[in-house]
PDB file of C-alpha atoms in Angstrom:
ATOM      1  CA  UNK R  48      35.788 295.302 174.638  1.00 47.00           C
ATOM      2  CA  UNK R  49      37.177 291.944 173.733  1.00 52.00           C
ATOM      3  CA  UNK R  50      36.512 290.327 170.443  1.00 56.00           C
ATOM      4  CA  UNK R  51      36.528 286.563 169.873  1.00 57.00           C
ATOM      5  CA  UNK R  52      36.150 284.776 166.655  1.00 59.00           C
ATOM      6  CA  UNK R  53      35.379 281.108 167.141  1.00 58.00           C
ATOM      7  CA  UNK R  54      36.514 279.017 164.406  1.00 58.00           C
ATOM      8  CA  UNK R  55      34.537 275.991 163.655  1.00 50.00           C
ATOM      9  CA  UNK R  56      36.963 273.223 164.572  1.00 54.00           C
ATOM     10  CA  UNK R  57      36.320 269.791 166.178  1.00 53.00           C
ATOM     11  CA  UNK R  58      36.043 271.397 169.575  1.00 68.00           C
ATOM     12  CA  UNK R  59      34.528 274.802 168.400  1.00 77.00           C
ATOM     13  CA  UNK R  60      36.188 276.436 171.178  1.00 81.00           C
ATOM     14  CA  UNK R  61      38.151 279.773 171.399  1.00 82.00           C
ATOM     15  CA  UNK R  62      39.969 281.332 174.386  1.00 82.00           C
ATOM     16  CA  UNK R  63      40.403 285.042 175.030  1.00 81.00           C
ATOM     17  CA  UNK R  64      42.884 286.633 177.525  1.00 83.00           C
ATOM     18  CA  UNK R  65      42.208 289.836 179.375  1.00 86.00           C
ATOM     19  CA  UNK R  66      44.037 291.672 182.264  1.00 88.00           C
ATOM     20  CA  UNK R  67      42.862 293.032 185.443  1.00 90.00           C
ATOM     21  CA  UNK R  68      44.767 296.061 186.781  1.00 89.00           C
ATOM     22  CA  UNK R  69      45.008 297.245 190.332  1.00 90.00           C
ATOM     23  CA  UNK R  70      45.848 300.851 190.166  1.00 90.00           C
ATOM     24  CA  UNK R  71      45.586 301.081 194.139  1.00 90.00           C
ATOM     25  CA  UNK R  72      47.988 300.765 196.826  1.00 94.00           C
ATOM     26  CA  UNK R  73      46.490 297.660 198.676  1.00 95.00           C
ATOM     27  CA  UNK R  74      45.839 294.213 197.478  1.00 95.00           C
ATOM     28  CA  UNK R  75      42.455 293.605 196.205  1.00 93.00           C
ATOM     29  CA  UNK R  76      40.172 290.601 195.685  1.00 94.00           C
ATOM     30  CA  UNK R  77      37.822 290.587 192.795  1.00 93.00           C
ATOM     31  CA  UNK R  78      35.019 288.004 191.821  1.00 93.00           C
ATOM     32  CA  UNK R  79      34.372 287.575 188.196  1.00 91.00           C
ATOM     33  CA  UNK R  80      31.123 286.929 186.617  1.00 90.00           C
ATOM     34  CA  UNK R  81      29.324 286.816 183.328  1.00 88.00           C
ATOM     35  CA  UNK R  82      26.413 289.189 182.229  1.00 83.00           C
ATOM     36  CA  UNK R  83      23.629 287.945 180.257  1.00 80.00           C
ATOM     37  CA  UNK R  84      24.004 286.827 176.745  1.00 82.00           C
ATOM     38  CA  UNK R  85      22.877 288.938 173.814  1.00 86.00           C
ATOM     39  CA  UNK R  86      21.768 286.993 170.702  1.00 82.00           C
ATOM     40  CA  UNK R  87      20.981 283.632 172.400  1.00 76.00           C
ATOM     41  CA  UNK R  88      22.509 280.956 174.276  1.00 75.00           C
ATOM     42  CA  UNK R  89      24.428 279.212 171.497  1.00 78.00           C
ATOM     43  CA  UNK R  90      27.717 278.886 173.397  1.00 80.00           C
ATOM     44  CA  UNK R  91      29.091 278.068 176.850  1.00 83.00           C
ATOM     45  CA  UNK R  92      31.389 280.108 178.721  1.00 85.00           C
ATOM     46  CA  UNK R  93      34.018 278.702 181.158  1.00 86.00           C
ATOM     47  CA  UNK R  94      33.594 279.370 184.943  1.00 83.00           C
ATOM     48  CA  UNK R  95      35.270 282.494 185.993  1.00 84.00           C
ATOM     49  CA  UNK R  96      36.893 282.470 189.393  1.00 84.00           C
ATOM     50  CA  UNK R  97      37.889 285.082 191.925  1.00 91.00           C
ATOM     51  CA  UNK R  98      41.417 286.720 191.358  1.00 92.00           C
ATOM     52  CA  UNK R  99      43.586 288.550 193.714  1.00 94.00           C
ATOM     53  CA  UNK R 100      45.668 291.358 192.422  1.00 94.00           C
ATOM     54  CA  UNK R 101      48.545 292.934 194.286  1.00 95.00           C
ATOM     55  CA  UNK R 102      48.924 296.798 194.550  1.00 94.00           C
ATOM     56  CA  UNK R 103      49.888 298.338 191.060  1.00 92.00           C
ATOM     57  CA  UNK R 104      50.005 294.846 189.358  1.00 94.00           C
ATOM     58  CA  UNK R 105      48.238 293.473 186.514  1.00 91.00           C
ATOM     59  CA  UNK R 106      46.735 289.846 186.407  1.00 92.00           C
ATOM     60  CA  UNK R 107      46.027 288.011 183.358  1.00 90.00           C
ATOM     61  CA  UNK R 108      42.826 285.914 183.226  1.00 90.00           C
ATOM     62  CA  UNK R 109      41.355 283.664 180.485  1.00 87.00           C
ATOM     63  CA  UNK R 110      37.735 283.035 179.139  1.00 87.00           C
ATOM     64  CA  UNK R 111      36.932 280.064 177.088  1.00 86.00           C
ATOM     65  CA  UNK R 112      33.765 280.227 174.932  1.00 86.00           C
ATOM     66  CA  UNK R 113      32.575 277.034 173.059  1.00 85.00           C
ATOM     67  CA  UNK R 114      30.009 277.441 170.237  1.00 83.00           C
ATOM     68  CA  UNK R 115      27.233 274.825 170.417  1.00 82.00           C
ATOM     69  CA  UNK R 116      25.924 273.230 167.051  1.00 78.00           C
ATOM     70  CA  UNK R 117      22.997 275.777 167.007  1.00 81.00           C
ATOM     71  CA  UNK R 118      25.442 278.801 166.737  1.00 84.00           C
ATOM     72  CA  UNK R 119      24.811 280.615 163.703  1.00 85.00           C
ATOM     73  CA  UNK R 120      27.505 282.586 161.541  1.00 84.00           C
ATOM     74  CA  UNK R 121      24.770 285.249 160.882  1.00 86.00           C
ATOM     75  CA  UNK R 122      23.871 285.828 164.395  1.00 83.00           C
ATOM     76  CA  UNK R 123      25.323 288.526 166.681  1.00 83.00           C
ATOM     77  CA  UNK R 124      26.425 287.222 169.968  1.00 85.00           C
ATOM     78  CA  UNK R 125      27.942 288.893 173.060  1.00 86.00           C
ATOM     79  CA  UNK R 126      28.246 288.875 176.931  1.00 86.00           C
ATOM     80  CA  UNK R 127      29.845 290.965 179.605  1.00 88.00           C
ATOM     81  CA  UNK R 128      32.606 290.055 181.863  1.00 89.00           C
ATOM     82  CA  UNK R 129      31.800 291.602 185.277  1.00 91.00           C
ATOM     83  CA  UNK R 130      34.419 292.614 187.756  1.00 91.00           C
ATOM     84  CA  UNK R 131      33.034 292.599 191.264  1.00 92.00           C
ATOM     85  CA  UNK R 132      34.500 293.872 194.533  1.00 90.00           C
ATOM     86  CA  UNK R 133      32.436 292.914 197.729  1.00 89.00           C
ATOM     87  CA  UNK R 134      29.489 292.051 195.782  1.00 89.00           C
ATOM     88  CA  UNK R 135      29.335 295.374 193.965  1.00 93.00           C
ATOM     89  CA  UNK R 136      30.235 296.036 190.272  1.00 92.00           C
ATOM     90  CA  UNK R 137      33.597 297.484 189.920  1.00 89.00           C
ATOM     91  CA  UNK R 138      33.950 297.291 186.011  1.00 89.00           C
ATOM     92  CA  UNK R 139      32.769 295.334 182.975  1.00 88.00           C
ATOM     93  CA  UNK R 140      33.877 294.423 179.649  1.00 86.00           C
ATOM     94  CA  UNK R 141      31.917 293.527 176.620  1.00 85.00           C
ATOM     95  CA  UNK R 142      32.926 290.459 174.755  1.00 85.00           C
ATOM     96  CA  UNK R 143      31.634 290.024 171.220  1.00 84.00           C
ATOM     97  CA  UNK R 144      31.621 286.643 169.541  1.00 84.00           C
ATOM     98  CA  UNK R 145      31.805 286.080 165.770  1.00 82.00           C
ATOM     99  CA  UNK R 146      31.203 282.562 164.576  1.00 83.00           C
ATOM    100  CA  UNK R 147      33.129 281.409 161.645  1.00 81.00           C
ATOM    101  CA  UNK R 148      31.153 280.689 158.428  1.00 84.00           C
ATOM    102  CA  UNK R 149      30.379 277.292 157.236  1.00 86.00           C
ATOM    103  CA  UNK R 150      28.698 276.727 153.868  1.00 90.00           C
ATOM    104  CA  UNK R 151      27.843 272.984 153.546  1.00 92.00           C
ATOM    105  CA  UNK R 152      24.984 271.217 151.829  1.00 95.00           C
ATOM    106  CA  UNK R 153      24.908 267.603 151.450  1.00 96.00           C
ATOM    107  CA  UNK R 154      22.765 266.289 148.468  1.00 94.00           C
ATOM    108  CA  UNK R 155      21.369 262.648 148.254  1.00 94.00           C
ATOM    109  CA  UNK R 156      19.089 260.581 146.208  1.00 91.00           C
ATOM    110  CA  UNK R 157      17.834 257.195 146.219  1.00 86.00           C
ATOM    111  CA  UNK R 158      16.704 257.342 142.584  1.00 80.00           C
ATOM    112  CA  UNK R 159      18.190 254.906 139.989  1.00 86.00           C
ATOM    113  CA  UNK R 160      16.881 255.939 136.533  1.00 86.00           C
ATOM    114  CA  UNK R 161      16.959 254.191 133.189  1.00 88.00           C
ATOM    115  CA  UNK R 162      16.119 256.410 130.121  1.00 87.00           C
ATOM    116  CA  UNK R 163      16.043 256.118 126.424  1.00 90.00           C
ATOM    117  CA  UNK R 164      17.183 258.566 123.968  1.00 91.00           C
ATOM    118  CA  UNK R 165      14.891 261.639 123.867  1.00 90.00           C
ATOM    119  CA  UNK R 166      13.057 260.899 127.073  1.00 93.00           C
ATOM    120  CA  UNK R 167      12.806 263.267 130.148  1.00 93.00           C
ATOM    121  CA  UNK R 168      13.600 261.782 133.539  1.00 91.00           C
ATOM    122  CA  UNK R 169      12.992 263.547 136.820  1.00 92.00           C
ATOM    123  CA  UNK R 170      15.304 262.885 139.863  1.00 91.00           C
ATOM    124  CA  UNK R 171      14.269 263.408 143.281  1.00 93.00           C
ATOM    125  CA  UNK R 172      16.865 264.982 145.578  1.00 94.00           C
ATOM    126  CA  UNK R 173      17.084 265.683 149.262  1.00 96.00           C
ATOM    127  CA  UNK R 174      19.271 268.509 150.489  1.00 96.00           C
ATOM    128  CA  UNK R 175      20.384 268.904 154.162  1.00 97.00           C
ATOM    129  CA  UNK R 176      21.985 272.055 155.389  1.00 96.00           C
ATOM    130  CA  UNK R 177      25.065 271.114 157.555  1.00 92.00           C
ATOM    131  CA  UNK R 178      26.444 274.577 157.589  1.00 89.00           C
ATOM    132  CA  UNK R 179      25.559 277.608 159.951  1.00 88.00           C
ATOM    133  CA  UNK R 180      24.003 279.829 157.517  1.00 91.00           C
ATOM    134  CA  UNK R 181      20.777 280.072 155.497  1.00 94.00           C
ATOM    135  CA  UNK R 182      21.444 279.067 152.054  1.00 96.00           C
ATOM    136  CA  UNK R 183      19.629 280.339 148.826  1.00 96.00           C
ATOM    137  CA  UNK R 184      20.487 279.006 145.440  1.00 94.00           C
ATOM    138  CA  UNK R 185      19.643 276.772 142.472  1.00 94.00           C
ATOM    139  CA  UNK R 186      20.143 273.000 142.159  1.00 92.00           C
ATOM    140  CA  UNK R 187      21.729 271.719 138.823  1.00 90.00           C
ATOM    141  CA  UNK R 188      24.184 269.285 137.823  1.00 86.00           C
ATOM    142  CA  UNK R 189      27.040 269.190 135.085  1.00 87.00           C
ATOM    143  CA  UNK R 190      25.472 267.190 132.406  1.00 87.00           C
ATOM    144  CA  UNK R 191      27.110 265.605 129.306  1.00 86.00           C
ATOM    145  CA  UNK R 192      27.164 267.531 126.084  1.00 87.00           C
ATOM    146  CA  UNK R 193      23.636 267.626 124.531  1.00 88.00           C
ATOM    147  CA  UNK R 194      21.726 267.087 127.565  1.00 89.00           C
ATOM    148  CA  UNK R 195      19.412 269.605 129.041  1.00 90.00           C
ATOM    149  CA  UNK R 196      18.210 269.997 132.516  1.00 91.00           C
ATOM    150  CA  UNK R 197      15.740 272.205 134.639  1.00 91.00           C
ATOM    151  CA  UNK R 198      17.126 274.019 137.699  1.00 90.00           C
ATOM    152  CA  UNK R 199      15.317 274.018 140.878  1.00 93.00           C
ATOM    153  CA  UNK R 200      15.499 277.027 143.399  1.00 95.00           C
ATOM    154  CA  UNK R 201      15.972 276.223 147.206  1.00 96.00           C
ATOM    155  CA  UNK R 202      16.038 278.084 150.449  1.00 97.00           C
ATOM    156  CA  UNK R 203      17.322 276.233 153.352  1.00 97.00           C
ATOM    157  CA  UNK R 204      17.900 277.109 157.022  1.00 95.00           C
ATOM    158  CA  UNK R 205      20.943 275.530 159.108  1.00 92.00           C
ATOM    159  CA  UNK R 206      20.191 271.975 160.355  1.00 90.00           C
ATOM    160  CA  UNK R 207      17.170 271.627 157.941  1.00 95.00           C
ATOM    161  CA  UNK R 208      16.353 269.096 155.319  1.00 97.00           C
ATOM    162  CA  UNK R 209      14.483 269.583 152.246  1.00 96.00           C
ATOM    163  CA  UNK R 210      13.236 266.125 150.597  1.00 94.00           C
ATOM    164  CA  UNK R 211      11.247 267.320 147.624  1.00 91.00           C
ATOM    165  CA  UNK R 212      13.725 268.895 145.311  1.00 94.00           C
ATOM    166  CA  UNK R 213      13.252 267.694 141.628  1.00 93.00           C
ATOM    167  CA  UNK R 214      15.613 268.325 138.685  1.00 92.00           C
ATOM    168  CA  UNK R 215      14.483 266.959 135.141  1.00 92.00           C
ATOM    169  CA  UNK R 216      16.968 265.794 132.534  1.00 91.00           C
ATOM    170  CA  UNK R 217      16.394 265.312 128.922  1.00 92.00           C
ATOM    171  CA  UNK R 218      18.611 262.698 127.457  1.00 89.00           C
ATOM    172  CA  UNK R 219      19.406 263.778 123.768  1.00 90.00           C
ATOM    173  CA  UNK R 220      17.689 261.946 120.992  1.00 88.00           C
ATOM    174  CA  UNK R 221      19.447 259.775 118.661  1.00 85.00           C
ATOM    175  CA  UNK R 222      20.385 261.249 115.222  1.00 81.00           C
ATOM    176  CA  UNK R 223      20.529 259.122 112.330  1.00 69.00           C
TER     177      UNK R 223
END
């Protein structure tokens, strides 16, 4: 089997190299095809062409896999490279794909708050998951000494937006 890890780069592409060996005593021409995808169609595969292999020789071939934006790091993906001769299956090899993990949540707010000492203010926050994994956590901020806050739990899928997160901050009261 062939294992490919696709790093999340600008082009989200990885190439795997494999060999075809002709152990016979005559030249053979093989067609290459891809079998069905397991785990979804969140990637594309370069077209595979036919290859002619001299007797007793090895020929190196490449397959290029590109992860689409919908590919998740927690998904299990694979497909087969099928070697055909005369339209009949001669051999096959599994290609397992692992998508590199990306953890990224962008937070934003349009709130502008004014508060007086001792007051509790509530901030509306929007979270967008730009990564490729489900994220579960708590929203909180670093606050100055003496301030208190609530934390808000969230559970967000990739490419999703949660627009109703709230966090309350208590401004410390003045001491005399």
